[in-house]
Amino acid sequence: MRLQTIENKEYLPPSNEVLSEVKYPKWAPTWEKDQDHQFDHIEVFKHADRGFFGDFRFKSLKNSDVKFKHVSPKLGLEVDGIQLSSLNNQQKDDLALLVETYGVVAFRNQDFKDQGFEEIKDWGRYFGPLHIHPTRGAPKNQPEFHLVFAKGGLEVNKDLFKDRLHKVSWHSDVSYETQTPGITAFTMLQTGPSGGDTQFLDMFEVYDRLSPLMKSRIKDLKALHSSKAQAEEASKSGSIERKNPIESIHPIVRYHPVLKRKCLFVNRGFTRRILGLKTEESNKLLAFLLKHIESCLDAHIRLSWDENTVVVWDNRRVQHTATHDWPDTNCIRHAFRVTTIAERPIGSQEEYEKWSPHLEKESIKHTEYIANLSPEEYFEQFIQS
């Protein structure tokens, strides 16, 4: 089978030659056209965060065989001696709180990839409903998994930087959803001896560094997050679109209900504009916030991979980006992501306590109307009133 010639290399199916080098062929990516527009976005629900039930001492996860290593003083942990596939419910609750507390946790020497599809999905559902990605490849008949698959050294990699100086793209996954991801597990199936690290950024720290005056200016602002560009890219490249595009309105400053802290919640991938501001005002403020995010390299960590590592992170409090330093190698990079849905982004404890699925369903009906209000209309309806 020849490699298709399509604009976005993210959607290239692996050739038979490449597939012969894959260690886990059942995890090979597929884009099944019969899944086009066959899935709805998850209906709003009251999320029961398992972190609320965790023990802040993490006693169930600790014994003499378990080793914990801090990656940095504020963000990141490496753990060896715990099998994620064997956790009981109390340990899963402690895991949720551990991940929320440290933002991102790398678990070494895991057997997670050797479990069956259903076992892994059941593991994920303990933390929340599973997200189905609208466009990315998935194992055959398993749309709940998001696959990363690429092989270095191919002709298609030569123009990776043809139009850009770098491929750094800090983001929180699928922030365009009404309820966005929380606990997220990324399992490496196959990789090279080096390269392809993932970088994570602490959005608590990013927010905390803003001046009190700036915090007060942005605390009530909301932004539009959209999947339309992603859907257009998929359509243009010949990929599938499992769901219709969606747009959601989220607070710029997000409140974490378990940790009771605030973080900055905008990203270059999906945040389109700030509501209530004129175009130039929105562009300038959003550009400042995104530049601030991308400049905070002293609030980030970098994790390296091997074929027995699973990294679990909290998509609410960290952003991440891939490191594209491997395309000139001859290595295959193959991994899967299990993404669980958490609460609807909120800006305060009061908002969290008042939120209900019924009220949210009513609010969703007005998303397009609110997004299209002029700055004057928005001010009159949501600020002045």
mmCIF file of C-alpha atoms in Angstrom:
data_model
loop_
_atom_site.group_PDB
_atom_site.id
_atom_site.type_symbol
_atom_site.label_atom_id
_atom_site.label_comp_id
_atom_site.label_asym_id
_atom_site.label_seq_id
_atom_site.Cartn_x
_atom_site.Cartn_y
_atom_site.Cartn_z
ATOM 1 C CA MET A 1 0.000 0.000 0.000
ATOM 2 C CA ARG A 2 1.408 3.361 -0.969
ATOM 3 C CA LEU A 3 1.425 6.255 1.432
ATOM 4 C CA GLN A 4 -1.352 8.667 0.530
ATOM 5 C CA THR A 5 -0.373 12.139 -0.594
ATOM 6 C CA ILE A 6 -2.386 14.426 1.647
ATOM 7 C CA GLU A 7 -1.513 17.807 3.071
ATOM 8 C CA ASN A 8 -1.476 17.005 6.766
ATOM 9 C CA LYS A 9 0.931 14.190 7.572
ATOM 10 C CA GLU A 10 -0.886 13.594 10.877
ATOM 11 C CA TYR A 11 -3.459 11.584 8.909
ATOM 12 C CA LEU A 12 -1.170 9.350 6.865
ATOM 13 C CA PRO A 13 -2.018 5.666 7.318
ATOM 14 C CA PRO A 14 1.056 3.476 7.830
ATOM 15 C CA SER A 15 2.213 1.546 4.777
ATOM 16 C CA ASN A 16 2.539 -2.237 4.859
ATOM 17 C CA GLU A 17 6.302 -1.791 4.983
ATOM 18 C CA VAL A 18 6.036 0.419 8.067
ATOM 19 C CA LEU A 19 3.449 -1.866 9.664
ATOM 20 C CA SER A 20 5.910 -4.758 9.432
ATOM 21 C CA GLU A 21 8.098 -2.874 11.937
ATOM 22 C CA VAL A 22 5.291 -2.166 14.409
ATOM 23 C CA LYS A 23 5.588 -4.057 17.694
ATOM 24 C CA TYR A 24 1.898 -3.728 18.581
ATOM 25 C CA PRO A 25 -0.059 -4.073 15.308
ATOM 26 C CA LYS A 26 -3.445 -4.227 17.063
ATOM 27 C CA TRP A 27 -2.773 -0.610 18.068
ATOM 28 C CA ALA A 28 -2.123 0.520 14.474
ATOM 29 C CA PRO A 29 -4.087 3.686 13.625
ATOM 30 C CA THR A 30 -7.206 3.537 11.466
ATOM 31 C CA TRP A 31 -9.538 6.224 10.182
ATOM 32 C CA GLU A 32 -12.800 4.346 9.629
ATOM 33 C CA LYS A 33 -14.981 6.395 7.301
ATOM 34 C CA ASP A 34 -18.141 4.697 8.554
ATOM 35 C CA GLN A 35 -17.551 6.578 11.826
ATOM 36 C CA ASP A 36 -18.060 9.948 10.121
ATOM 37 C CA HIS A 37 -20.486 12.040 12.202
ATOM 38 C CA GLN A 38 -21.559 8.962 14.168
ATOM 39 C CA PHE A 39 -20.699 10.328 17.611
ATOM 40 C CA ASP A 40 -22.124 13.116 19.721
ATOM 41 C CA HIS A 41 -20.180 15.290 22.118
ATOM 42 C CA ILE A 42 -20.564 14.030 25.687
ATOM 43 C CA GLU A 43 -23.777 15.196 27.317
ATOM 44 C CA VAL A 44 -23.144 17.424 30.322
ATOM 45 C CA PHE A 45 -23.018 15.638 33.680
ATOM 46 C CA LYS A 46 -22.077 16.294 37.304
ATOM 47 C CA HIS A 47 -18.485 15.134 37.587
ATOM 48 C CA ALA A 48 -17.507 13.300 40.777
ATOM 49 C CA ASP A 49 -13.777 13.970 40.890
ATOM 50 C CA ARG A 50 -12.045 10.938 42.397
ATOM 51 C CA GLY A 51 -9.429 13.265 43.868
ATOM 52 C CA PHE A 52 -11.999 14.315 46.485
ATOM 53 C CA PHE A 53 -11.869 10.744 47.805
ATOM 54 C CA GLY A 54 -8.084 10.455 47.852
ATOM 55 C CA ASP A 55 -5.829 10.510 50.908
ATOM 56 C CA PHE A 56 -3.429 13.466 50.783
ATOM 57 C CA ARG A 57 -0.783 11.223 52.403
ATOM 58 C CA PHE A 58 -1.196 8.707 49.541
ATOM 59 C CA LYS A 59 -0.795 5.845 52.011
ATOM 60 C CA SER A 60 -2.318 3.207 49.733
ATOM 61 C CA LEU A 61 0.333 3.917 47.091
ATOM 62 C CA LYS A 62 3.327 3.745 49.393
ATOM 63 C CA ASN A 63 5.370 0.752 50.501
ATOM 64 C CA SER A 64 9.022 -0.203 50.695
ATOM 65 C CA ASP A 65 9.112 -1.223 47.020
ATOM 66 C CA VAL A 66 7.749 2.061 45.665
ATOM 67 C CA LYS A 67 10.133 4.864 44.730
ATOM 68 C CA PHE A 68 9.063 8.493 44.290
ATOM 69 C CA LYS A 69 11.287 11.084 42.634
ATOM 70 C CA HIS A 70 10.395 14.760 42.237
ATOM 71 C CA VAL A 71 11.032 16.078 38.738
ATOM 72 C CA SER A 72 10.931 19.677 39.990
ATOM 73 C CA PRO A 73 9.948 21.282 43.315
ATOM 74 C CA LYS A 74 6.457 22.246 42.117
ATOM 75 C CA LEU A 75 5.622 20.057 39.134
ATOM 76 C CA GLY A 76 6.103 16.447 38.187
ATOM 77 C CA LEU A 77 6.816 13.132 39.851
ATOM 78 C CA GLU A 78 8.412 9.883 38.689
ATOM 79 C CA VAL A 79 7.162 6.670 40.289
ATOM 80 C CA ASP A 80 8.538 3.137 40.107
ATOM 81 C CA GLY A 81 7.063 0.114 41.858
ATOM 82 C CA ILE A 82 3.341 0.686 41.201
ATOM 83 C CA GLN A 83 1.408 -1.158 38.489
ATOM 84 C CA LEU A 84 -1.412 1.052 37.220
ATOM 85 C CA SER A 85 -3.243 -1.985 35.854
ATOM 86 C CA SER A 86 -3.482 -3.557 39.327
ATOM 87 C CA LEU A 87 -4.791 -0.666 41.434
ATOM 88 C CA ASN A 88 -7.833 -1.109 43.655
ATOM 89 C CA ASN A 89 -10.418 1.655 43.984
ATOM 90 C CA GLN A 90 -8.793 3.359 46.970
ATOM 91 C CA GLN A 91 -5.474 3.363 45.155
ATOM 92 C CA LYS A 92 -7.163 4.881 42.094
ATOM 93 C CA ASP A 93 -8.623 7.625 44.280
ATOM 94 C CA ASP A 94 -5.174 8.298 45.711
ATOM 95 C CA LEU A 95 -3.779 8.211 42.174
ATOM 96 C CA ALA A 96 -6.251 10.902 41.092
ATOM 97 C CA LEU A 97 -5.225 13.149 43.975
ATOM 98 C CA LEU A 98 -1.530 12.396 43.388
ATOM 99 C CA VAL A 99 -1.800 13.416 39.728
ATOM 100 C CA GLU A 100 -3.775 16.545 40.587
ATOM 101 C CA THR A 101 -1.284 17.496 43.300
ATOM 102 C CA TYR A 102 1.834 17.077 41.146
ATOM 103 C CA GLY A 103 0.226 17.869 37.787
ATOM 104 C CA VAL A 104 1.977 15.084 35.895
ATOM 105 C CA VAL A 105 3.281 11.703 37.071
ATOM 106 C CA ALA A 106 5.485 9.335 35.048
ATOM 107 C CA PHE A 107 5.030 5.671 35.974
ATOM 108 C CA ARG A 108 7.951 3.494 34.930
ATOM 109 C CA ASN A 109 8.052 -0.264 34.230
ATOM 110 C CA GLN A 110 4.360 -0.604 33.424
ATOM 111 C CA ASP A 111 2.437 -3.486 31.839
ATOM 112 C CA PHE A 112 -0.466 -1.213 30.841
ATOM 113 C CA LYS A 113 0.006 -1.697 27.094
ATOM 114 C CA ASP A 114 -0.337 -5.462 27.484
ATOM 115 C CA GLN A 115 -3.863 -5.177 28.881
ATOM 116 C CA GLY A 116 -6.912 -5.629 26.661
ATOM 117 C CA PHE A 117 -8.841 -2.748 25.134
ATOM 118 C CA GLU A 118 -11.812 -3.243 27.466
ATOM 119 C CA GLU A 119 -9.654 -3.471 30.591
ATOM 120 C CA ILE A 120 -7.933 -0.192 29.747
ATOM 121 C CA LYS A 121 -11.225 1.535 28.967
ATOM 122 C CA ASP A 122 -12.718 0.324 32.255
ATOM 123 C CA TRP A 123 -9.658 1.672 34.061
ATOM 124 C CA GLY A 124 -10.165 5.071 32.481
ATOM 125 C CA ARG A 125 -13.914 5.209 33.100
ATOM 126 C CA TYR A 126 -13.281 5.069 36.833
ATOM 127 C CA PHE A 127 -12.113 8.697 36.573
ATOM 128 C CA GLY A 128 -14.763 9.900 34.122
ATOM 129 C CA PRO A 129 -16.401 9.269 30.728
ATOM 130 C CA LEU A 130 -13.933 8.596 27.917
ATOM 131 C CA HIS A 131 -13.417 11.223 25.253
ATOM 132 C CA ILE A 132 -13.670 10.188 21.604
ATOM 133 C CA HIS A 133 -11.441 12.362 19.460
ATOM 134 C CA PRO A 134 -13.214 13.772 16.408
ATOM 135 C CA THR A 135 -10.377 13.332 13.897
ATOM 136 C CA ARG A 136 -7.345 11.392 15.141
ATOM 137 C CA GLY A 137 -6.487 7.790 14.353
ATOM 138 C CA ALA A 138 -7.655 4.985 16.637
ATOM 139 C CA PRO A 139 -7.336 1.192 16.732
ATOM 140 C CA LYS A 140 -9.942 -0.541 14.597
ATOM 141 C CA ASN A 141 -13.368 -0.344 16.275
ATOM 142 C CA GLN A 142 -11.846 1.389 19.316
ATOM 143 C CA PRO A 143 -12.550 5.129 18.906
ATOM 144 C CA GLU A 144 -12.071 5.794 22.638
ATOM 145 C CA PHE A 145 -8.298 5.675 22.125
ATOM 146 C CA HIS A 146 -6.298 8.548 20.618
ATOM 147 C CA LEU A 147 -3.229 7.226 18.790
ATOM 148 C CA VAL A 148 0.075 8.906 18.089
ATOM 149 C CA PHE A 149 1.939 7.180 15.273
ATOM 150 C CA ALA A 150 4.899 8.342 13.208
ATOM 151 C CA LYS A 151 8.029 6.888 11.684
ATOM 152 C CA GLY A 152 11.191 8.914 11.332
ATOM 153 C CA GLY A 153 13.346 8.934 8.237
ATOM 154 C CA LEU A 154 10.472 8.987 5.746
ATOM 155 C CA GLU A 155 10.223 11.426 2.862
ATOM 156 C CA VAL A 156 7.115 13.008 4.402
ATOM 157 C CA ASN A 157 9.175 14.223 7.381
ATOM 158 C CA LYS A 158 11.557 16.315 5.302
ATOM 159 C CA ASP A 159 9.217 19.292 5.130
ATOM 160 C CA LEU A 160 8.247 19.209 8.819
ATOM 161 C CA PHE A 161 9.725 22.687 9.267
ATOM 162 C CA LYS A 162 9.051 23.906 5.743
ATOM 163 C CA ASP A 163 6.721 26.702 6.850
ATOM 164 C CA ARG A 164 7.550 27.033 10.557
ATOM 165 C CA LEU A 165 10.649 27.602 12.672
ATOM 166 C CA HIS A 166 9.483 25.143 15.311
ATOM 167 C CA LYS A 167 6.611 22.795 16.180
ATOM 168 C CA VAL A 168 6.208 23.776 19.826
ATOM 169 C CA SER A 169 2.489 24.004 20.567
ATOM 170 C CA TRP A 170 1.503 24.369 24.217
ATOM 171 C CA HIS A 171 -2.085 23.241 24.727
ATOM 172 C CA SER A 172 -4.636 21.575 26.939
ATOM 173 C CA ASP A 173 -6.305 18.718 25.072
ATOM 174 C CA VAL A 174 -9.617 19.390 23.292
ATOM 175 C CA SER A 175 -10.399 22.504 25.347
ATOM 176 C CA TYR A 176 -13.237 23.216 22.923
ATOM 177 C CA GLU A 177 -15.433 20.608 24.628
ATOM 178 C CA THR A 178 -18.134 21.844 27.022
ATOM 179 C CA GLN A 179 -16.624 19.642 29.737
ATOM 180 C CA THR A 180 -12.910 19.282 29.235
ATOM 181 C CA PRO A 181 -10.433 16.495 30.097
ATOM 182 C CA GLY A 182 -9.094 15.821 33.570
ATOM 183 C CA ILE A 183 -7.104 12.648 34.295
ATOM 184 C CA THR A 184 -5.288 11.687 31.087
ATOM 185 C CA ALA A 185 -3.029 8.654 30.570
ATOM 186 C CA PHE A 186 -0.498 8.420 27.732
ATOM 187 C CA THR A 187 1.098 5.019 27.156
ATOM 188 C CA MET A 188 4.191 4.524 25.022
ATOM 189 C CA LEU A 189 4.079 1.417 22.824
ATOM 190 C CA GLN A 190 7.216 1.903 20.748
ATOM 191 C CA THR A 191 9.891 4.580 20.589
ATOM 192 C CA GLY A 192 13.554 5.175 19.876
ATOM 193 C CA PRO A 193 16.424 5.342 22.372
ATOM 194 C CA SER A 194 16.111 9.133 22.650
ATOM 195 C CA GLY A 195 14.077 12.070 21.423
ATOM 196 C CA GLY A 196 10.373 12.776 21.365
ATOM 197 C CA ASP A 197 10.225 14.059 24.942
ATOM 198 C CA THR A 198 6.997 15.652 26.158
ATOM 199 C CA GLN A 199 7.166 18.999 27.929
ATOM 200 C CA PHE A 200 4.632 19.994 30.588
ATOM 201 C CA LEU A 201 3.868 23.459 31.937
ATOM 202 C CA ASP A 202 2.360 24.297 35.340
ATOM 203 C CA MET A 203 -0.590 26.606 34.690
ATOM 204 C CA PHE A 204 -1.012 27.302 38.417
ATOM 205 C CA GLU A 205 2.455 28.831 38.423
ATOM 206 C CA VAL A 206 1.820 30.657 35.153
ATOM 207 C CA TYR A 207 -1.260 32.303 36.671
ATOM 208 C CA ASP A 208 0.396 33.032 40.031
ATOM 209 C CA ARG A 209 3.143 35.052 38.346
ATOM 210 C CA LEU A 210 0.708 37.605 36.956
ATOM 211 C CA SER A 211 0.488 40.890 38.850
ATOM 212 C CA PRO A 212 -2.480 41.436 41.193
ATOM 213 C CA LEU A 213 -3.765 44.129 38.851
ATOM 214 C CA MET A 214 -3.604 41.858 35.797
ATOM 215 C CA LYS A 215 -5.346 39.081 37.736
ATOM 216 C CA SER A 216 -8.138 41.472 38.667
ATOM 217 C CA ARG A 217 -8.499 42.607 35.049
ATOM 218 C CA ILE A 218 -8.884 39.094 33.610
ATOM 219 C CA LYS A 219 -10.706 37.299 36.439
ATOM 220 C CA ASP A 220 -14.182 37.632 34.894
ATOM 221 C CA LEU A 221 -13.215 37.402 31.224
ATOM 222 C CA LYS A 222 -14.350 34.496 29.061
ATOM 223 C CA ALA A 223 -12.969 33.154 25.806
ATOM 224 C CA LEU A 224 -14.322 31.194 22.886
ATOM 225 C CA HIS A 225 -12.702 27.793 22.280
ATOM 226 C CA SER A 226 -13.384 26.140 18.926
ATOM 227 C CA SER A 227 -12.799 22.870 17.060
ATOM 228 C CA LYS A 228 -13.781 24.343 13.684
ATOM 229 C CA ALA A 229 -10.204 24.762 12.434
ATOM 230 C CA GLN A 230 -9.403 21.180 13.436
ATOM 231 C CA ALA A 231 -12.481 19.931 11.571
ATOM 232 C CA GLU A 232 -11.600 21.966 8.480
ATOM 233 C CA GLU A 233 -8.062 20.579 8.546
ATOM 234 C CA ALA A 234 -9.412 17.036 8.789
ATOM 235 C CA SER A 235 -11.829 17.584 5.914
ATOM 236 C CA LYS A 236 -9.126 19.116 3.740
ATOM 237 C CA SER A 237 -6.729 16.235 4.391
ATOM 238 C CA GLY A 238 -9.276 13.481 3.802
ATOM 239 C CA SER A 239 -9.485 12.372 7.424
ATOM 240 C CA ILE A 240 -12.676 11.413 9.209
ATOM 241 C CA GLU A 241 -14.857 13.682 11.326
ATOM 242 C CA ARG A 242 -16.447 11.540 14.012
ATOM 243 C CA LYS A 243 -18.291 14.537 15.483
ATOM 244 C CA ASN A 244 -19.603 17.852 14.274
ATOM 245 C CA PRO A 245 -17.470 20.894 15.198
ATOM 246 C CA ILE A 246 -18.170 22.497 18.549
ATOM 247 C CA GLU A 247 -17.510 25.844 20.205
ATOM 248 C CA SER A 248 -17.594 26.496 23.944
ATOM 249 C CA ILE A 249 -17.213 29.531 26.164
ATOM 250 C CA HIS A 250 -14.790 29.091 29.074
ATOM 251 C CA PRO A 251 -13.340 31.364 31.757
ATOM 252 C CA ILE A 252 -9.826 32.638 31.092
ATOM 253 C CA VAL A 253 -9.024 31.972 34.750
ATOM 254 C CA ARG A 254 -10.068 28.456 35.738
ATOM 255 C CA TYR A 255 -10.686 27.202 39.270
ATOM 256 C CA HIS A 256 -9.610 23.687 40.312
ATOM 257 C CA PRO A 257 -12.304 22.383 42.705
ATOM 258 C CA VAL A 258 -10.124 19.754 44.395
ATOM 259 C CA LEU A 259 -6.978 21.831 44.913
ATOM 260 C CA LYS A 260 -8.903 25.130 45.264
ATOM 261 C CA ARG A 261 -6.395 27.009 43.124
ATOM 262 C CA LYS A 262 -6.653 29.057 39.953
ATOM 263 C CA CYS A 263 -4.854 28.605 36.658
ATOM 264 C CA LEU A 264 -4.698 30.311 33.283
ATOM 265 C CA PHE A 265 -6.937 28.496 30.797
ATOM 266 C CA VAL A 266 -6.168 29.675 27.262
ATOM 267 C CA ASN A 267 -4.092 27.993 24.573
ATOM 268 C CA ARG A 268 -2.964 28.776 21.050
ATOM 269 C CA GLY A 269 -4.516 25.633 19.588
ATOM 270 C CA PHE A 270 -8.167 26.190 20.404
ATOM 271 C CA THR A 271 -8.727 29.591 22.071
ATOM 272 C CA ARG A 272 -10.026 31.935 19.393
ATOM 273 C CA ARG A 273 -10.942 35.240 21.049
ATOM 274 C CA ILE A 274 -11.945 36.960 24.266
ATOM 275 C CA LEU A 275 -15.610 37.853 24.521
ATOM 276 C CA GLY A 276 -16.667 41.438 25.116
ATOM 277 C CA LEU A 277 -13.508 42.932 23.584
ATOM 278 C CA LYS A 278 -13.008 44.437 20.163
ATOM 279 C CA THR A 279 -10.884 42.454 17.735
ATOM 280 C CA GLU A 280 -7.672 44.410 18.312
ATOM 281 C CA GLU A 281 -8.149 44.361 22.091
ATOM 282 C CA SER A 282 -8.804 40.621 22.141
ATOM 283 C CA ASN A 283 -5.831 39.922 19.873
ATOM 284 C CA LYS A 284 -3.455 41.981 22.013
ATOM 285 C CA LEU A 285 -4.544 40.532 25.354
ATOM 286 C CA LEU A 286 -4.621 36.972 24.047
ATOM 287 C CA ALA A 287 -1.192 37.449 22.454
ATOM 288 C CA PHE A 288 0.199 38.661 25.783
ATOM 289 C CA LEU A 289 -1.256 35.708 27.705
ATOM 290 C CA LEU A 290 -0.034 33.171 25.141
ATOM 291 C CA LYS A 291 3.434 34.747 25.060
ATOM 292 C CA HIS A 292 3.510 34.604 28.856
ATOM 293 C CA ILE A 293 2.600 30.907 28.739
ATOM 294 C CA GLU A 294 5.222 30.111 26.122
ATOM 295 C CA SER A 295 7.930 32.080 27.953
ATOM 296 C CA CYS A 296 7.552 30.341 31.336
ATOM 297 C CA LEU A 297 10.226 27.741 30.733
ATOM 298 C CA ASP A 298 11.170 27.931 34.409
ATOM 299 C CA ALA A 299 7.710 26.559 35.257
ATOM 300 C CA HIS A 300 7.934 23.498 33.035
ATOM 301 C CA ILE A 301 9.406 20.008 33.066
ATOM 302 C CA ARG A 302 10.540 17.677 30.305
ATOM 303 C CA LEU A 303 9.854 13.939 30.486
ATOM 304 C CA SER A 304 11.671 11.274 28.484
ATOM 305 C CA TRP A 305 10.012 8.101 27.289
ATOM 306 C CA ASP A 306 10.758 4.418 27.103
ATOM 307 C CA GLU A 307 8.533 1.551 26.020
ATOM 308 C CA ASN A 308 7.397 0.734 29.556
ATOM 309 C CA THR A 309 6.343 4.221 30.633
ATOM 310 C CA VAL A 310 2.848 5.593 31.216
ATOM 311 C CA VAL A 311 2.491 9.300 31.977
ATOM 312 C CA VAL A 312 -0.683 10.465 33.709
ATOM 313 C CA TRP A 313 -1.486 14.170 33.912
ATOM 314 C CA ASP A 314 -4.272 16.544 34.898
ATOM 315 C CA ASN A 315 -5.342 18.340 31.734
ATOM 316 C CA ARG A 316 -6.881 21.123 33.819
ATOM 317 C CA ARG A 317 -3.707 22.330 35.536
ATOM 318 C CA VAL A 318 -0.994 21.579 32.969
ATOM 319 C CA GLN A 319 -0.421 22.241 29.314
ATOM 320 C CA HIS A 320 1.925 20.136 27.215
ATOM 321 C CA THR A 321 3.743 20.085 23.902
ATOM 322 C CA ALA A 322 5.527 17.431 21.890
ATOM 323 C CA THR A 323 9.225 17.746 21.003
ATOM 324 C CA HIS A 324 9.843 17.135 17.296
ATOM 325 C CA ASP A 325 13.533 16.250 17.414
ATOM 326 C CA TRP A 326 13.213 12.674 16.119
ATOM 327 C CA PRO A 327 12.022 12.852 12.442
ATOM 328 C CA ASP A 328 15.520 12.339 11.004
ATOM 329 C CA THR A 329 15.900 9.058 12.866
ATOM 330 C CA ASN A 330 14.634 5.703 11.652
ATOM 331 C CA CYS A 331 12.528 5.109 14.762
ATOM 332 C CA ILE A 332 8.818 4.488 15.110
ATOM 333 C CA ARG A 333 6.994 6.565 17.704
ATOM 334 C CA HIS A 334 3.740 4.863 18.673
ATOM 335 C CA ALA A 335 1.553 5.580 21.704
ATOM 336 C CA PHE A 336 -2.055 5.735 22.836
ATOM 337 C CA ARG A 337 -3.936 8.186 25.007
ATOM 338 C CA VAL A 338 -6.906 7.546 27.282
ATOM 339 C CA THR A 339 -8.652 10.843 28.002
ATOM 340 C CA THR A 340 -11.267 11.145 30.745
ATOM 341 C CA ILE A 341 -13.728 14.030 30.997
ATOM 342 C CA ALA A 342 -13.850 16.225 34.107
ATOM 343 C CA GLU A 343 -16.048 19.140 35.183
ATOM 344 C CA ARG A 344 -17.137 22.059 33.073
ATOM 345 C CA PRO A 345 -14.458 24.795 33.443
ATOM 346 C CA ILE A 346 -15.542 27.243 36.140
ATOM 347 C CA GLY A 347 -13.981 30.365 37.625
ATOM 348 C CA SER A 348 -14.690 30.052 41.355
ATOM 349 C CA GLN A 349 -15.843 27.807 44.193
ATOM 350 C CA GLU A 350 -19.197 29.594 44.185
ATOM 351 C CA GLU A 351 -19.680 28.869 40.498
ATOM 352 C CA TYR A 352 -18.701 25.238 41.060
ATOM 353 C CA GLU A 353 -21.282 24.826 43.820
ATOM 354 C CA LYS A 354 -24.059 26.453 41.786
ATOM 355 C CA TRP A 355 -23.376 24.553 38.576
ATOM 356 C CA SER A 356 -25.887 21.916 37.454
ATOM 357 C CA PRO A 357 -26.365 19.905 34.242
ATOM 358 C CA HIS A 358 -29.839 21.400 33.825
ATOM 359 C CA LEU A 359 -28.576 24.992 33.933
ATOM 360 C CA GLU A 360 -25.662 24.109 31.661
ATOM 361 C CA LYS A 361 -27.950 22.605 29.020
ATOM 362 C CA GLU A 362 -29.889 25.856 28.962
ATOM 363 C CA SER A 363 -26.673 27.863 28.745
ATOM 364 C CA ILE A 364 -25.331 25.802 25.827
ATOM 365 C CA LYS A 365 -28.360 26.756 23.752
ATOM 366 C CA HIS A 366 -27.166 30.370 23.839
ATOM 367 C CA THR A 367 -23.458 29.816 23.044
ATOM 368 C CA GLU A 368 -23.692 30.994 19.443
ATOM 369 C CA TYR A 369 -25.811 33.998 20.410
ATOM 370 C CA ILE A 370 -23.390 35.072 23.155
ATOM 371 C CA ALA A 371 -20.336 34.518 20.945
ATOM 372 C CA ASN A 372 -21.792 36.836 18.303
ATOM 373 C CA LEU A 373 -22.679 39.724 20.612
ATOM 374 C CA SER A 374 -20.929 43.013 19.927
ATOM 375 C CA PRO A 375 -18.679 44.335 22.718
ATOM 376 C CA GLU A 376 -21.368 46.863 23.633
ATOM 377 C CA GLU A 377 -24.098 44.216 23.775
ATOM 378 C CA TYR A 378 -21.906 41.851 25.766
ATOM 379 C CA PHE A 379 -21.077 44.584 28.282
ATOM 380 C CA GLU A 380 -24.720 45.523 28.741
ATOM 381 C CA GLN A 381 -25.909 41.934 29.209
ATOM 382 C CA PHE A 382 -23.105 40.361 31.231
ATOM 383 C CA ILE A 383 -21.039 43.099 32.879
ATOM 384 C CA GLN A 384 -23.196 46.142 33.475
ATOM 385 C CA SER A 385 -26.211 44.109 34.571
#
